[in-house]
Amino acid sequence: KKRKYKNQLLPDVRRKVGGRRMSKYRVKVGNMYFVRFDDMTVVMVIDDAPGAMEQAKIFDRGTAAHLVSEQLGGRMIQVYEEVEG
């Protein structure tokens, strides 16, 4: 099955895993999404670039996304999963 993630506008929509509800997040800074840290460099992708959503890091834990968003001065964007097929 192919998984596709989309930005979540409503905070109460979450996916269920093993009987627990779990949220996933991306970190957005201005018009860019966080991809990864590369040594001392931050790798970002512009939000309207082709394939940006596939490149942007999806955090399984809100605590990690919160830490990165605070370090970069960004905000957490909740995402939800669509399962195709």
Short mmCIF file of C-alpha atoms in Angstrom, two decimals:
data_model
loop_
_atom_site.label_atom_id
_atom_site.label_comp_id
_atom_site.label_asym_id
_atom_site.label_seq_id
_atom_site.Cartn_x
_atom_site.Cartn_y
_atom_site.Cartn_z
CA LYS A 1 0.00 0.00 0.00
CA LYS A 2 1.23 3.45 -0.87
CA ARG A 3 1.01 6.08 1.86
CA LYS A 4 0.42 9.71 1.12
CA TYR A 5 0.58 12.46 3.72
CA LYS A 6 -1.31 15.72 3.55
CA ASN A 7 -1.27 18.79 5.76
CA GLN A 8 -3.92 18.67 8.43
CA LEU A 9 -5.96 21.76 9.10
CA LEU A 10 -8.16 20.31 11.85
CA PRO A 11 -6.17 19.31 14.96
CA ASP A 12 -8.58 16.54 16.01
CA VAL A 13 -8.02 14.29 12.96
CA ARG A 14 -5.39 11.71 13.87
CA ARG A 15 -4.51 8.25 12.72
CA LYS A 16 -4.90 5.24 14.97
CA VAL A 17 -1.97 2.87 15.54
CA GLY A 18 -2.19 -0.12 17.83
CA GLY A 19 -5.24 1.25 19.63
CA ARG A 20 -3.56 4.63 20.25
CA ARG A 21 -4.08 7.83 18.34
CA MET A 22 -0.89 9.28 16.96
CA SER A 23 -0.29 12.56 15.21
CA LYS A 24 2.47 13.29 12.72
CA TYR A 25 4.01 16.66 11.96
CA ARG A 26 6.06 18.67 9.48
CA VAL A 27 7.99 21.79 10.44
CA LYS A 28 7.40 24.91 8.35
CA VAL A 29 9.62 28.00 8.48
CA GLY A 30 8.26 30.86 6.39
CA ASN A 31 7.63 29.41 2.93
CA MET A 32 9.91 26.38 3.45
CA TYR A 33 9.65 22.93 5.03
CA PHE A 34 12.39 21.29 7.09
CA VAL A 35 14.09 18.30 5.43
CA ARG A 36 17.08 17.44 7.66
CA PHE A 37 20.17 18.63 9.46
CA ASP A 38 23.36 17.97 7.49
CA ASP A 39 26.28 18.46 9.91
CA MET A 40 26.00 22.17 10.75
CA THR A 41 23.67 22.98 7.84
CA VAL A 42 19.89 22.94 7.72
CA VAL A 43 18.34 21.49 4.56
CA MET A 44 14.97 23.02 3.64
CA VAL A 45 12.65 22.75 0.63
CA ILE A 46 10.46 25.57 -0.73
CA ASP A 47 6.80 24.71 -0.10
CA ASP A 48 5.62 25.16 -3.72
CA ALA A 49 8.56 23.30 -5.33
CA PRO A 50 7.68 20.09 -7.19
CA GLY A 51 7.95 17.15 -4.79
CA ALA A 52 8.27 19.37 -1.72
CA MET A 53 5.82 17.34 0.36
CA GLU A 54 7.64 14.10 -0.43
CA GLN A 55 10.99 15.62 0.61
CA ALA A 56 9.80 17.34 3.79
CA LYS A 57 10.54 15.39 6.96
CA ILE A 58 7.54 13.88 8.72
CA PHE A 59 8.03 13.60 12.47
CA ASP A 60 6.33 10.72 14.27
CA ARG A 61 6.67 12.51 17.60
CA GLY A 62 5.43 15.96 18.43
CA THR A 63 8.30 16.52 20.86
CA ALA A 64 10.93 16.20 18.11
CA ALA A 65 8.95 18.44 15.75
CA HIS A 66 8.47 20.98 18.54
CA LEU A 67 12.21 21.04 19.29
CA VAL A 68 13.13 21.58 15.62
CA SER A 69 10.46 24.24 15.16
CA GLU A 70 11.75 26.14 18.19
CA GLN A 71 15.36 25.91 17.01
CA LEU A 72 14.49 27.21 13.54
CA GLY A 73 11.79 29.71 14.54
CA GLY A 74 9.12 27.81 12.62
CA ARG A 75 5.83 26.15 13.40
CA MET A 76 4.52 22.61 13.53
CA ILE A 77 2.02 21.56 10.86
CA GLN A 78 -0.05 18.49 11.66
CA VAL A 79 -0.34 15.92 8.86
CA TYR A 80 -2.54 12.91 8.38
CA GLU A 81 -2.10 9.74 6.38
CA GLU A 82 -4.10 8.59 3.38
CA VAL A 83 -3.64 4.94 2.46
CA GLU A 84 -4.08 4.22 -1.25
CA GLY A 85 -4.88 0.93 -2.62
#
